[in-house]
Each structure stands twice: as C-alpha cells, then as structure tokens.
Coordinates of N, CA and C in Angstrom, one line a residue:
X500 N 191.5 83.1 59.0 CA 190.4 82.3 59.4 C 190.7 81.6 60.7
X501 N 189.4 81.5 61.5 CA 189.8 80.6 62.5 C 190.3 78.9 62.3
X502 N 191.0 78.9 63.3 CA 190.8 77.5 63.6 C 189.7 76.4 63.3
X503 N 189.3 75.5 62.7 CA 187.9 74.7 62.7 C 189.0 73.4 63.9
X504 N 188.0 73.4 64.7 CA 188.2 72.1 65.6 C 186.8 71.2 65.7
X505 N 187.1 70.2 66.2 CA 185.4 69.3 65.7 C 184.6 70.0 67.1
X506 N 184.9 70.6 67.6 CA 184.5 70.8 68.6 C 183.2 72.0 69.0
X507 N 184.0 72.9 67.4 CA 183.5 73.8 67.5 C 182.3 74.0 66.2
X508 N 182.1 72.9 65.8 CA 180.9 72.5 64.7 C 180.2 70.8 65.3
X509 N 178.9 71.1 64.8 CA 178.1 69.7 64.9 C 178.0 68.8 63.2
X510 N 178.8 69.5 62.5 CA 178.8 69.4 60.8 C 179.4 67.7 60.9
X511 N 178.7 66.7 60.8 CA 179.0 65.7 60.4 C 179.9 64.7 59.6
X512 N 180.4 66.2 58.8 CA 181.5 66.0 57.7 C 182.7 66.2 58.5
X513 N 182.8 67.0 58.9 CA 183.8 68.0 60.0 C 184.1 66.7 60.9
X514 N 183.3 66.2 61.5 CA 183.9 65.2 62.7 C 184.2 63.8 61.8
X515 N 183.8 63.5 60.7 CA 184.1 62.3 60.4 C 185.4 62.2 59.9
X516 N 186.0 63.9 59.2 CA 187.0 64.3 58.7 C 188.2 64.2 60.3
X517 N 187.9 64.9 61.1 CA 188.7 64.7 62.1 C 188.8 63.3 63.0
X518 N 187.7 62.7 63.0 CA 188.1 61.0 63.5 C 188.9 60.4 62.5
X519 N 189.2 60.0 61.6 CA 189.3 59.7 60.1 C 191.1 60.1 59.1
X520 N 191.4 61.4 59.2 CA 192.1 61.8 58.9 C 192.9 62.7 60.1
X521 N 194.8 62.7 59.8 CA 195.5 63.6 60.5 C 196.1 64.8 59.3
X522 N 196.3 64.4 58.5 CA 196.6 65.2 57.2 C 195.7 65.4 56.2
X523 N 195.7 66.5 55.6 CA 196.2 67.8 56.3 C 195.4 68.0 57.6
X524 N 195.9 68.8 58.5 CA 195.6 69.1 59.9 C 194.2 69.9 59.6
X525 N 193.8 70.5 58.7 CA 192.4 71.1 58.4 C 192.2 70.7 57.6
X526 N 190.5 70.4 57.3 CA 189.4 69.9 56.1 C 189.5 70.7 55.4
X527 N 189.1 69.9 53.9 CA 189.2 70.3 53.1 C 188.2 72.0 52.9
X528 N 188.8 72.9 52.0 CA 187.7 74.0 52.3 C 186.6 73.8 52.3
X529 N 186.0 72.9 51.0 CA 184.6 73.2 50.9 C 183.9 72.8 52.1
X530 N 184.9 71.6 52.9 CA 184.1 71.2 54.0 C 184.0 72.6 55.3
X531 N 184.9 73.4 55.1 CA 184.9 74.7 56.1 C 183.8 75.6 55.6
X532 N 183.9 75.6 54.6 CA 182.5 76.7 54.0 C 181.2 76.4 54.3
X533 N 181.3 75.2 54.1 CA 179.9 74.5 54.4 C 179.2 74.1 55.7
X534 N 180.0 75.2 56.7 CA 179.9 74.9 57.9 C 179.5 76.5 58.4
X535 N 179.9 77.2 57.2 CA 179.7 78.8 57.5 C 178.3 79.5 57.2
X536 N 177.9 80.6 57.9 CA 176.5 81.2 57.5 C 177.0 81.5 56.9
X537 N 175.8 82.8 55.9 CA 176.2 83.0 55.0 C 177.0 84.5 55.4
X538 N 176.7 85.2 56.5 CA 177.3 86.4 56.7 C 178.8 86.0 57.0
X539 N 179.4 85.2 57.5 CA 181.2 84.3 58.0 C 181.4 84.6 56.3
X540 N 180.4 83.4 55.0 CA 181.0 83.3 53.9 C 181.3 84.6 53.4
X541 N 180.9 85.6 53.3 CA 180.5 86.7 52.7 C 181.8 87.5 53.2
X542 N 182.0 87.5 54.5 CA 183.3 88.3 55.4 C 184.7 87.7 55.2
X543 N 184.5 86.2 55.3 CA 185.6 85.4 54.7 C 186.3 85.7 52.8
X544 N 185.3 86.5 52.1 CA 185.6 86.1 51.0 C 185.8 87.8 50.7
X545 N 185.7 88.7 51.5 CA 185.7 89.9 51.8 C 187.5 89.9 51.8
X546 N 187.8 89.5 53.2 CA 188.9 89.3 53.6 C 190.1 88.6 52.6
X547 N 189.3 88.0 51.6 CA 190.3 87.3 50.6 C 191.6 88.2 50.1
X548 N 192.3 88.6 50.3 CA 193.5 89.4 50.6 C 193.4 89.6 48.5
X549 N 193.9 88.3 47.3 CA 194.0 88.6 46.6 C 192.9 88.8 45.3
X550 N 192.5 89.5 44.4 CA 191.5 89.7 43.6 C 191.7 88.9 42.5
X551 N 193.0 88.3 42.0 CA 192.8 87.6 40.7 C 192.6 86.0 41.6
X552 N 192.7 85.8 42.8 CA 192.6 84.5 43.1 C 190.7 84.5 43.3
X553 N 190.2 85.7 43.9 CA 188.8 85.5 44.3 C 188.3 85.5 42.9
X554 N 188.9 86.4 41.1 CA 188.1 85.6 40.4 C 188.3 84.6 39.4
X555 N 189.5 83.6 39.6 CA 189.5 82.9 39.1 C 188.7 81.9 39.8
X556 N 188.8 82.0 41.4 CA 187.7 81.2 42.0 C 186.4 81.3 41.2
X557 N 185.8 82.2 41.3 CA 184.4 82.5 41.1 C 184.3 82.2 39.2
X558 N 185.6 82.6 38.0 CA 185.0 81.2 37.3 C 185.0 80.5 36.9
X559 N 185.6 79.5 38.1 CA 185.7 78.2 38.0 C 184.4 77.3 38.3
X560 N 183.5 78.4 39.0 CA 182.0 77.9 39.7 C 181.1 78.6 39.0

C-alpha cells in the first residue's frame, strides 16, 4: 500500500489524525479505507497476500 500522507487526501479524519497524533506513523486502517474508492478497496483486498486473514476479516464484519 502506499504511503497515506495528509497531503495526499482532503479526508478530515486523515489530517486531524496527522495534526494530533505521531504514533503509530500511519492511521488507523479503517481511517485508510475510508479514504479509498471502491476500485483501490477492491485491488487492495485483492492484493491481501494471506486467505485465512482476508476471511477471518470478512467474519468478523
């Protein structure tokens, strides 16, 4: 995944998180997801390298 820098979103979570907090150096995920279309979320979860982690993710939701 890339980098998120405040710079590179207008997501108001995203910069309150980076004025606000230095740890951890990236927001929390849901705050990165929430910042993604849906085609990023889709390729992102694509790329999820392991299968029992994408479905324990999915259900836990």
């Amino acid at each position: 995944m890339k980098e998120v820098s405040p710079t590179r979103t207008s997501s108001t979570e995203i910069k309150h998180y980076f004025d606000n907090y230095s740890t951890p150096p990236i927001p929390p995920i849901w705050m990165v997801t929430s910042c993604m279309n849906f085609g990023e979320l889709l390729r992102w979860i694509k790329n999820t390298k392991s299968t029992p982690v994408k479905l324990r993710r999915g259900a836990e939701h």
